[in-house]
Short mmCIF file of C-alpha atoms in Angstrom, two decimals:
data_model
loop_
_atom_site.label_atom_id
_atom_site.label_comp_id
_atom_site.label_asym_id
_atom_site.label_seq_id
_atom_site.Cartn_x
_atom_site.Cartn_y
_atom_site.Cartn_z
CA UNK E 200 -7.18 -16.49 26.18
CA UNK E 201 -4.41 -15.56 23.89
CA UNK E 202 -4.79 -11.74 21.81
CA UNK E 203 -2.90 -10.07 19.62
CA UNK E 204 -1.59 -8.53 22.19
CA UNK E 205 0.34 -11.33 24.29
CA UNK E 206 1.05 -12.57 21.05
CA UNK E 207 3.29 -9.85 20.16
CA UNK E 208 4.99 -9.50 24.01
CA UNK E 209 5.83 -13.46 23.42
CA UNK E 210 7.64 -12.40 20.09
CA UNK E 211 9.03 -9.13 21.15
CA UNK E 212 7.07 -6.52 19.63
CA UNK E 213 7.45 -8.54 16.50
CA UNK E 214 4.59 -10.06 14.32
CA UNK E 215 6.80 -13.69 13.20
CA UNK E 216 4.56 -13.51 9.95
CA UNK E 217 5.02 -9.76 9.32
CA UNK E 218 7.74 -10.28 6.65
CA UNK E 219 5.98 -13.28 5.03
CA UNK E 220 2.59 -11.30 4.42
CA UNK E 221 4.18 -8.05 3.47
CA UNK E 222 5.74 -9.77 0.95
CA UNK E 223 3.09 -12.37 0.15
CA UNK E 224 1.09 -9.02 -0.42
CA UNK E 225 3.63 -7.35 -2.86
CA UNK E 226 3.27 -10.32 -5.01
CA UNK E 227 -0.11 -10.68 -4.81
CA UNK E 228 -0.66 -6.69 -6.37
CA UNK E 229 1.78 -8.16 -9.34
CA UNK E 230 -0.45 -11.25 -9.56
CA UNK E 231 -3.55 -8.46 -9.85
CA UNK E 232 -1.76 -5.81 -12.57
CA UNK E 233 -0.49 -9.26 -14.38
CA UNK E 234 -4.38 -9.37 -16.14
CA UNK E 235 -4.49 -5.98 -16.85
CA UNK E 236 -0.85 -5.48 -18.11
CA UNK E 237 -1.15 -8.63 -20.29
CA UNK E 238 -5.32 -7.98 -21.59
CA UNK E 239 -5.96 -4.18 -21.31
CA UNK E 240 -9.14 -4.95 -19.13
CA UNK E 241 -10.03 -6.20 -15.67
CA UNK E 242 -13.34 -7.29 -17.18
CA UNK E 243 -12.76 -11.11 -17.13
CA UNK E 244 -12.44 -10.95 -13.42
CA UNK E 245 -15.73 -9.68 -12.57
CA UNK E 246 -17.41 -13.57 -13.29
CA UNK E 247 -15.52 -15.46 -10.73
CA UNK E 248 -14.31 -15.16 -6.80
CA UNK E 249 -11.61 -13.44 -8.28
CA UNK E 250 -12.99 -10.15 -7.90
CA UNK E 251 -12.41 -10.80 -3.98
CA UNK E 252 -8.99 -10.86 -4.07
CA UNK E 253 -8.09 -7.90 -6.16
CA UNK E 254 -10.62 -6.06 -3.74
CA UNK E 255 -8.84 -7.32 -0.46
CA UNK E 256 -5.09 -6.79 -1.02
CA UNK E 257 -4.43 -3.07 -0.35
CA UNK E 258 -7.39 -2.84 2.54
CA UNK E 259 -5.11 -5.87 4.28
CA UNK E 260 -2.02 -3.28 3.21
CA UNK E 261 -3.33 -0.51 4.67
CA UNK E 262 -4.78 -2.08 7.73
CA UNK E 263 -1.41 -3.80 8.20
CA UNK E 264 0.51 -0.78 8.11
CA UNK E 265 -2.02 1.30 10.32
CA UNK E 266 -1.42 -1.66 12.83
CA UNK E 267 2.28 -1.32 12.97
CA UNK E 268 2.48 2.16 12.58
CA UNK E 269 0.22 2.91 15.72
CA UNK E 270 3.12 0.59 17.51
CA UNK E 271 5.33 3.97 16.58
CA UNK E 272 2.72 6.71 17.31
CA UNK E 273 2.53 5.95 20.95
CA UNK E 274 6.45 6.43 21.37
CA UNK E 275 7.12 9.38 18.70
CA UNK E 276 6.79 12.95 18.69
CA UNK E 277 4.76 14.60 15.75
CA UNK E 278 7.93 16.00 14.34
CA UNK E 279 9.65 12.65 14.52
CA UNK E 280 6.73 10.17 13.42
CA UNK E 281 7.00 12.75 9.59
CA UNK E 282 10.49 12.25 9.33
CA UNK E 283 10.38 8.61 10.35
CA UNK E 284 7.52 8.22 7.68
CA UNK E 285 9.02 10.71 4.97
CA UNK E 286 12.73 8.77 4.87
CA UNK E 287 11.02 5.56 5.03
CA UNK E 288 9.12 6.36 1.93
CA UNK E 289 10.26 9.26 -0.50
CA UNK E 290 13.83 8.61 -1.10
CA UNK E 291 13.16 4.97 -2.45
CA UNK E 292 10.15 6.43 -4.31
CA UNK E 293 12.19 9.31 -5.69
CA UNK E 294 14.92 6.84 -7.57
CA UNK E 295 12.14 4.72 -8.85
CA UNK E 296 10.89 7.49 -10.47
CA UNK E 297 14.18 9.42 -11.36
CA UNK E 298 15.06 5.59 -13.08
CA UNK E 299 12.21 5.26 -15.21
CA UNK E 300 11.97 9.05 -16.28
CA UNK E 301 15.81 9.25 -16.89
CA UNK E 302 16.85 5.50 -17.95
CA UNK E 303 13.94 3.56 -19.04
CA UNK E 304 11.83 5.95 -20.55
CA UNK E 305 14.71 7.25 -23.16
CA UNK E 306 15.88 3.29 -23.76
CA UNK E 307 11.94 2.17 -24.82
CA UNK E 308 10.32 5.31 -26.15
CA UNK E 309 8.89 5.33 -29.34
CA UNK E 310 9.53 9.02 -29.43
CA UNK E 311 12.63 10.91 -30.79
CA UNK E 312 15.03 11.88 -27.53
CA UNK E 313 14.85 15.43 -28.20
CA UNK E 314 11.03 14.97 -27.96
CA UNK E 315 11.25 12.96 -25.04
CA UNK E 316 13.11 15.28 -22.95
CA UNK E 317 10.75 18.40 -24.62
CA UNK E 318 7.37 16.88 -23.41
CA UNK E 319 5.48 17.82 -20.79
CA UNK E 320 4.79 13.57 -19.21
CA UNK E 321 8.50 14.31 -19.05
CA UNK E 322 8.55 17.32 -16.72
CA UNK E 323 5.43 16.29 -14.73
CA UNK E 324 6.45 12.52 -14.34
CA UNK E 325 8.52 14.10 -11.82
CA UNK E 326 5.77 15.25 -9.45
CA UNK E 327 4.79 11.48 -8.73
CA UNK E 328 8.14 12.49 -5.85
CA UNK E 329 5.17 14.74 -3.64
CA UNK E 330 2.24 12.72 -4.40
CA UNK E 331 0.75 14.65 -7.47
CA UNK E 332 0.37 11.10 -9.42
CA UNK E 333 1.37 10.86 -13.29
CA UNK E 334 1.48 7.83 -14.83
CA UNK E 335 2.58 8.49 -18.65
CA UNK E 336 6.14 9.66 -20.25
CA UNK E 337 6.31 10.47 -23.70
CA UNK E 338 6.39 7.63 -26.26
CA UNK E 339 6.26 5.08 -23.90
CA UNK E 340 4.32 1.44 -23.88
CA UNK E 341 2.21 2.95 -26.60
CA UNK E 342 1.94 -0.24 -28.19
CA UNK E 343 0.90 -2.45 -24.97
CA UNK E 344 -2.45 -3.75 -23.82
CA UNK E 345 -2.67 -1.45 -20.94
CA UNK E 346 -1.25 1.73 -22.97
CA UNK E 347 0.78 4.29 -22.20
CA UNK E 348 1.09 3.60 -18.61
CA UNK E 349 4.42 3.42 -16.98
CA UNK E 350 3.56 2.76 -13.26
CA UNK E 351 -0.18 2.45 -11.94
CA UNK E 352 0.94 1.64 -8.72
CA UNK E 353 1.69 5.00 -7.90
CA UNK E 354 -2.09 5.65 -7.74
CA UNK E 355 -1.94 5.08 -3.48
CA UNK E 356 0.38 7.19 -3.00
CA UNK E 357 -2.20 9.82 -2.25
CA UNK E 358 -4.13 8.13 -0.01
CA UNK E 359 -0.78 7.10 2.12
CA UNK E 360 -0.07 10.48 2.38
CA UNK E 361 -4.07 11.40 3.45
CA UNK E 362 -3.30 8.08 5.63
CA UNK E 363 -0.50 10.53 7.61
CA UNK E 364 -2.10 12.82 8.10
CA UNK E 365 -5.02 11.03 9.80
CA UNK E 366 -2.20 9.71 11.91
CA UNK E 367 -0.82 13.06 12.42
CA UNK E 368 -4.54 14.14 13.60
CA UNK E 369 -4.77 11.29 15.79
CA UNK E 370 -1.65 11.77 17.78
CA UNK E 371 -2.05 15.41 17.74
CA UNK E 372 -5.63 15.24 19.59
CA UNK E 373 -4.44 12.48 21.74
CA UNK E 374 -6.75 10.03 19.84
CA UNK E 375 -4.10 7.61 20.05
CA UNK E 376 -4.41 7.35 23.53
CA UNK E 377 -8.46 6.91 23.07
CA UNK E 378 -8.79 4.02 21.25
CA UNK E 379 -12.47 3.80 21.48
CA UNK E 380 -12.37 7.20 19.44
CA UNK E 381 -10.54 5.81 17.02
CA UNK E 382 -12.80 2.96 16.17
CA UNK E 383 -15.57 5.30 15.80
CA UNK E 384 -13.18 7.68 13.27
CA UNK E 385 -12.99 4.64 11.17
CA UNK E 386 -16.47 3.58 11.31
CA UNK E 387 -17.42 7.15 10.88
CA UNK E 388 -15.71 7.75 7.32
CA UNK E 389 -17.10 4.45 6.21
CA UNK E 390 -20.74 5.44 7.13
CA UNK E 391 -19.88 9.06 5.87
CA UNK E 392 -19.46 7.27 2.56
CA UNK E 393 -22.46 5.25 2.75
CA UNK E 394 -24.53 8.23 3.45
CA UNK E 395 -22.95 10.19 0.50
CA UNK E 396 -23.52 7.33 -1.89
CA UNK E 397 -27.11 6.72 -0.62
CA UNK E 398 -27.98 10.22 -1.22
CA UNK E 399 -25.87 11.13 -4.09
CA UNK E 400 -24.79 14.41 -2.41
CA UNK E 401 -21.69 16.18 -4.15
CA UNK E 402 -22.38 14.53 -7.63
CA UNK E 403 -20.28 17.42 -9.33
CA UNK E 404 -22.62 19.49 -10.87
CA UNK E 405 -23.38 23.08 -11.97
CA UNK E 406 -20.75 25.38 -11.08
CA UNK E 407 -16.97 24.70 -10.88
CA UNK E 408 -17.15 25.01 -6.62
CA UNK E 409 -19.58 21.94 -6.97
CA UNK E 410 -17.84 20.14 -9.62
CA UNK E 411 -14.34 20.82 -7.75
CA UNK E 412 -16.45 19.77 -4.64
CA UNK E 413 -17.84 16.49 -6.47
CA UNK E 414 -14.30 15.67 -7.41
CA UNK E 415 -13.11 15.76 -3.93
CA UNK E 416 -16.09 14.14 -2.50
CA UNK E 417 -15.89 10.98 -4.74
CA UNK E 418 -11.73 10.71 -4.73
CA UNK E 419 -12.09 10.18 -0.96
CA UNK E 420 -15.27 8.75 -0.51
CA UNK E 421 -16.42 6.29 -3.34
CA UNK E 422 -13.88 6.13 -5.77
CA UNK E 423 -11.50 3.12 -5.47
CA UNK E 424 -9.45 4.75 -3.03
CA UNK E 425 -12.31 5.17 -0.53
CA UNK E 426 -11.56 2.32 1.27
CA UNK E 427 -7.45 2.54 1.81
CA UNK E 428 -7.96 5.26 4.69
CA UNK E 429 -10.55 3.24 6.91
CA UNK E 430 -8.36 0.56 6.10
CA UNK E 431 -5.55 2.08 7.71
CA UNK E 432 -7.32 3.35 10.54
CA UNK E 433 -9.08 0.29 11.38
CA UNK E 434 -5.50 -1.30 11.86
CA UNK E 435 -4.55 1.48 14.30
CA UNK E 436 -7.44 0.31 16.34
CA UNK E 437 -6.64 -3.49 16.07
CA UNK E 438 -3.77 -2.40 17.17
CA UNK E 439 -5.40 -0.25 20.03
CA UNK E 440 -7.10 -3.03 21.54
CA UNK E 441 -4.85 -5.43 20.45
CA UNK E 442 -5.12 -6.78 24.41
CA UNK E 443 -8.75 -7.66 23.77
CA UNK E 444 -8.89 -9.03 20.68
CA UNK E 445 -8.54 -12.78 20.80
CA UNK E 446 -6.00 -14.48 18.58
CA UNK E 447 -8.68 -17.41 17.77
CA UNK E 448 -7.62 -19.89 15.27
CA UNK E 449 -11.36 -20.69 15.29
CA UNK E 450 -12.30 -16.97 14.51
CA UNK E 451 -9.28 -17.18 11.99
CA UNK E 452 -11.22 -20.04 9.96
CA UNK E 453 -15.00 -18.67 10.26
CA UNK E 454 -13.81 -15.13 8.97
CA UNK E 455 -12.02 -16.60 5.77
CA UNK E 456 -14.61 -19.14 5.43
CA UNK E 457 -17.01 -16.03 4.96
CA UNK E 458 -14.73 -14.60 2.87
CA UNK E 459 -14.27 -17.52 0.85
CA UNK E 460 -18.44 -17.75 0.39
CA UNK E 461 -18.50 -14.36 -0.62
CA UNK E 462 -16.20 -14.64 -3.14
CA UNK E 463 -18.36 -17.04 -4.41
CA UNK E 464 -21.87 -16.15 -3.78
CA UNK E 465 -21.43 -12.37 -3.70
CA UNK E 466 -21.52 -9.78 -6.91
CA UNK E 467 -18.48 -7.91 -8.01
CA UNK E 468 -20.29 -4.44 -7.61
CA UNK E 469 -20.27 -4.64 -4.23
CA UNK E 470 -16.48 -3.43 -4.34
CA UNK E 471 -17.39 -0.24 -4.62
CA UNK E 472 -20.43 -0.13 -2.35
CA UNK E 473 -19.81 1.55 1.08
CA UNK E 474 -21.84 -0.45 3.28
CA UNK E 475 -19.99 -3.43 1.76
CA UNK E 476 -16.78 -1.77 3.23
CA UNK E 477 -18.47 -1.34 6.52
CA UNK E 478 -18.68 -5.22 6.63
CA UNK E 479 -15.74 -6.63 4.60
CA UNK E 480 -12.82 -4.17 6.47
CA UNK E 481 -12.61 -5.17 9.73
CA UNK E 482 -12.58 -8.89 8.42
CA UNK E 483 -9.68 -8.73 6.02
CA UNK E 484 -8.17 -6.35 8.99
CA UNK E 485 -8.34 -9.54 11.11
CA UNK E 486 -7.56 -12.09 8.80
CA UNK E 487 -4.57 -9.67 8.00
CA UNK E 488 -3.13 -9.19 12.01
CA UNK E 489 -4.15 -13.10 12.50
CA UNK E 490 -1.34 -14.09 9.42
CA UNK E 491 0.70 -11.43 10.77
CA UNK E 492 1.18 -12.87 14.53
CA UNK E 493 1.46 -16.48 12.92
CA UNK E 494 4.73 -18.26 12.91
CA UNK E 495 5.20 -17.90 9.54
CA UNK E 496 9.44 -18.18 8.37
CA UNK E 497 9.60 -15.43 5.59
CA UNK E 498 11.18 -17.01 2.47
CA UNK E 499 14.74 -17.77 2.80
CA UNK E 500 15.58 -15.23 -0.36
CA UNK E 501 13.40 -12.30 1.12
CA UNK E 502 14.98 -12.81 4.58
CA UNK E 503 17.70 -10.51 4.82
CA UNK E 504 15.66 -7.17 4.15
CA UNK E 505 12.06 -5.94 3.72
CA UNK E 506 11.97 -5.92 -0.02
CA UNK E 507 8.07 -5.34 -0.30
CA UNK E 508 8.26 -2.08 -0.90
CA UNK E 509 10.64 -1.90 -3.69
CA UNK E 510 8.56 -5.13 -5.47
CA UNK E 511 5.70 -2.93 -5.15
CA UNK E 512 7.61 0.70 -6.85
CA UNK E 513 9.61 -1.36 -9.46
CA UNK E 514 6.95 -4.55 -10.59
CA UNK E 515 4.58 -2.48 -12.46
CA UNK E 516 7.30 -0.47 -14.64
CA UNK E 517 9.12 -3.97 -15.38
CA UNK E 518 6.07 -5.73 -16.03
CA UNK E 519 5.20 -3.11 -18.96
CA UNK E 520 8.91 -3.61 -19.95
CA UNK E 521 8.20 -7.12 -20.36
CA UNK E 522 5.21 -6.95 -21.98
CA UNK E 523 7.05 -4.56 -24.65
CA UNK E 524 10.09 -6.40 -25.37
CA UNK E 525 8.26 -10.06 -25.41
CA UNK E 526 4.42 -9.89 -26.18
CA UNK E 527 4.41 -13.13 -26.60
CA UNK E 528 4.27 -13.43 -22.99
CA UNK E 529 0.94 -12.39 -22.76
CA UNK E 530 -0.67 -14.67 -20.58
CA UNK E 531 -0.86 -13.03 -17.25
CA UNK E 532 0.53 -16.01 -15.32
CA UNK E 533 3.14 -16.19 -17.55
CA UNK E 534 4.03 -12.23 -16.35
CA UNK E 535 3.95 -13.07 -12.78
CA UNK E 536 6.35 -15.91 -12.95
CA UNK E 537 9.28 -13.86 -15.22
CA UNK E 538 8.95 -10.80 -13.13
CA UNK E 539 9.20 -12.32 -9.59
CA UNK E 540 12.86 -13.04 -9.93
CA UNK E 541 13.14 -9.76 -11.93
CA UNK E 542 11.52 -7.24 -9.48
CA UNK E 543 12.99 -9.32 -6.51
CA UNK E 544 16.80 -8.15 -7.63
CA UNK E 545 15.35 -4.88 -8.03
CA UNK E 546 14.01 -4.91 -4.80
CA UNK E 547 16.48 -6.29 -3.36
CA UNK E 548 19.14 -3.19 -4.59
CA UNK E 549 16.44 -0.84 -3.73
CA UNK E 550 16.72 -2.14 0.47
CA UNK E 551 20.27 -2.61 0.42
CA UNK E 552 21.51 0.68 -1.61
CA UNK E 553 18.20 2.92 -0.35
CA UNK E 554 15.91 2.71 1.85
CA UNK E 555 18.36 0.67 4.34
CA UNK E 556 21.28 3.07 4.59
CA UNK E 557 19.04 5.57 5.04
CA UNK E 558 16.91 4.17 7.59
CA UNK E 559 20.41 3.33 9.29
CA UNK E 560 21.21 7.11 8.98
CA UNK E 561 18.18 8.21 10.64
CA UNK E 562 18.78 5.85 13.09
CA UNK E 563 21.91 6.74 14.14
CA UNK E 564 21.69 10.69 14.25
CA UNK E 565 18.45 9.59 16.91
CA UNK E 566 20.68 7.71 18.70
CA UNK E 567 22.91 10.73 18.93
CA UNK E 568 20.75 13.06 19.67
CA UNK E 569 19.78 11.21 22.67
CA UNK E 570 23.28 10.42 24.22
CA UNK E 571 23.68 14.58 23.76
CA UNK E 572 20.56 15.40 25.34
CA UNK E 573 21.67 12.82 28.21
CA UNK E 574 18.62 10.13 27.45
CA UNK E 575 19.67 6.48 27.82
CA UNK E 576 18.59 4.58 25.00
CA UNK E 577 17.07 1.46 25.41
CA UNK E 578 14.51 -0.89 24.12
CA UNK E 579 10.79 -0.05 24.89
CA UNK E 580 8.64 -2.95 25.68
CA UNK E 581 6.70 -4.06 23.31
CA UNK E 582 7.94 -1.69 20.59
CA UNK E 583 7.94 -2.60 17.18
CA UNK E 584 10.86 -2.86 15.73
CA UNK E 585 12.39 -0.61 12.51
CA UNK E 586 12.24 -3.65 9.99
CA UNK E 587 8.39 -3.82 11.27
CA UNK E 588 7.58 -0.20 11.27
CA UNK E 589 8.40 -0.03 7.03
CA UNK E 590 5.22 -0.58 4.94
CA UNK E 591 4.57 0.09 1.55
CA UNK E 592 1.50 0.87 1.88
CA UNK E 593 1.37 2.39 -1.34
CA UNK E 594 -0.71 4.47 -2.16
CA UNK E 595 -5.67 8.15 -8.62
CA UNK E 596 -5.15 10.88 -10.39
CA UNK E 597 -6.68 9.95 -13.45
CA UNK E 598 -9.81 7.71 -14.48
CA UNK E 599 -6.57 5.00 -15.87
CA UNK E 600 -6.26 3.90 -11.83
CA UNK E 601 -9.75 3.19 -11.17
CA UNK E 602 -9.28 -0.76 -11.99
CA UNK E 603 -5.62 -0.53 -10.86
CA UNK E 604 -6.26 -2.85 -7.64
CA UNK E 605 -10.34 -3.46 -7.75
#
């Protein structure tokens, strides 16, 4: 019987679908913020098996990066899985937002510069860098359907950095080499939540500890977000026992064939019910680790980088820009189809001139430190490789992300 496991030692380490997916993935999230960019509202996708898919595409994120980011854990220190994580994902971040604070925002504002560059969006745009999410400057996209907001996708960012530090717990307990404890840390925030919604504890009020309380309690256990960190951790453990779990074409076709049907048959409130995540996770984790290990070629113009994570920083801010400078172009298909090319050059200058020199960087100076501390440096078997080991797996501070990827 094949598994996920002998799948990857056949390829290397390497999942041959990785690069489609991740990318397939990207698009998909512009696909999702094209209604709500070009209508204002979400609304019209609660009536159809729509709702599914704006539901299932950062869980299959998240659950792809926990997957190849375990492949790391079990071969990095503590100190180097942060910095491995931290250059893989602030720098690129950090000129995203340094570009739209300091070039688009003064081009498109409908504010005077001098109040631009006074107002406080300006000043606290700029704490989107640590994961203190923002989503307004001053003056800007007033006038659009979805107003005011320059870059919802920045609403994960949170939650990858509360992803992190679950990793950081797991490796630091030695979780990671207890897989079976790892399943149960997954399943275990999941039923957390279910209890917690069931019995309404930490609803927020009275005093400001059980308000402050409340507010923590639903950020990280019912609120969109909820479901990004079981999502992640779920993939570690896929990952885990990725020598028992069978890559079945047959299991492939039953689990989207129930996803399909519930789609269709099930109710669009059940995205934010917890027992609804205790069922639908670990089948879009599947489905997602199943695509990944397929033979799928990436497309020949995304093949010379991994530009996911730059369509995922940069689509959002261009789509507004669109929307702005050509409402006519408000049909949300219509969006999708001028921004792909757009956000893919943007991407494409965010891998080359970023996130790959830098990667390269780090790289190198562990390469170095190796040769001076007399290691030899060699390939581990069945490592993942760098290009594999870089998700976005991006990651709300405000009520304006609660519909940002339903």
């Amino acid at each position: 019987m094949q598994t996920f496991g002998s799948v990857l030692e056949q390829n290397k380490g390497i999942g041959p679908g990785f690069d489609f997916l991740r990318v397939a993935l990207s698009i998909g999230v512009l696909g999702w913020h094209s209604v709500k960019i070009t209508t204002g509202t979400l609304a019209n996708t609660d009536n159809s098996a729509v709702w599914l898919i704006g539901y299932s595409i950062l869980p299959m994120f998240f659950a792809l990066s926990g997957f190849l980011v375990a492949g790391s854990a079990l071969r990095l220190s503590m100190k180097d899985f942060y910095i491995n994580r931290g250059l893989r994902i602030v720098p690129a971040l950090a000129v995203e937002i340094f570009l739209s604070a300091l070039l688009l925002g003064p081009i498109l504002t409908s504010f005077a510069l001098s109040d631009y560059f006074t107002g406080g969006e300006f000043y606290r745009y700029f704490l989107n860098i640590v994961g203190y999410v923002h989503f307004r400057l001053p003056g800007l996209f007033l006038d659009n359907p979805n107003s005011g907001i320059v870059n919802q996708s920045l609403w994960t960012v949170p939650y990858e950095l509360l992803c992190y530090i679950t990793m950081s717990l797991i490796i630091g307990l030695g979780l990671i080499k207890r897989p079976a404890t790892v399943v149960f840390l997954g399943l275990g925030i999941l039923i957390a939540a279910a209890i917690i919604q069931a019995t309404g504890y930490g609803a927020g009020s009275g005093s400001v500890w059980e308000s402050l309380k409340g507010g923590v309690i639903r950020r990280f256990f019912l609120d969109q977000g909820a479901k990004l960190v079981p999502s992640f951790v779920i993939g570690c453990a896929f990952y885990l026992f990725r020598q028992k779990i069978p890559f079945s074409r047959n299991v492939f076709i039953a689990l989207f064939m129930l996803t399909l049907a519930t789609g269709f048959l099930g109710d669009a409130a059940w995205r934010s019910q917890a027992l609804f995540h205790i069922l639908a996770l670990p089948v879009l984790a599947y489905l997602t680790m199943y695509i990944g290990l397929t033979n799928i070629p990436p497309l020949p113009i995304y093949k010379n980088g991994d530009y996911s994570y730059g369509i995922y920083l940069y689509g959002y801010p261009l789509q507004q820009t669109l929307m702005q400078l050509f409402p006519s172009i408000d049909v949300w298909w219509m969006n999708l189809l001028v921004t792909i090319p757009l956000v893919t050059l943007f991407a494409m200058g965010s891998w080359h001139l970023v996130e790959k020199p830098i990667l390269k960087w780090r790289k190198n100076k562990t390469l170095m430190a190796r040769k001076i501390e007399g290691v030899e440096v060699g390939i581990v078997p069945g490592a993942l490789m760098p290009s594999q080991l870089a998700l976005p797996v991006q990651l709300a501070s405000n009520g304006n992300a609660d519909d940002a990827a339903r």
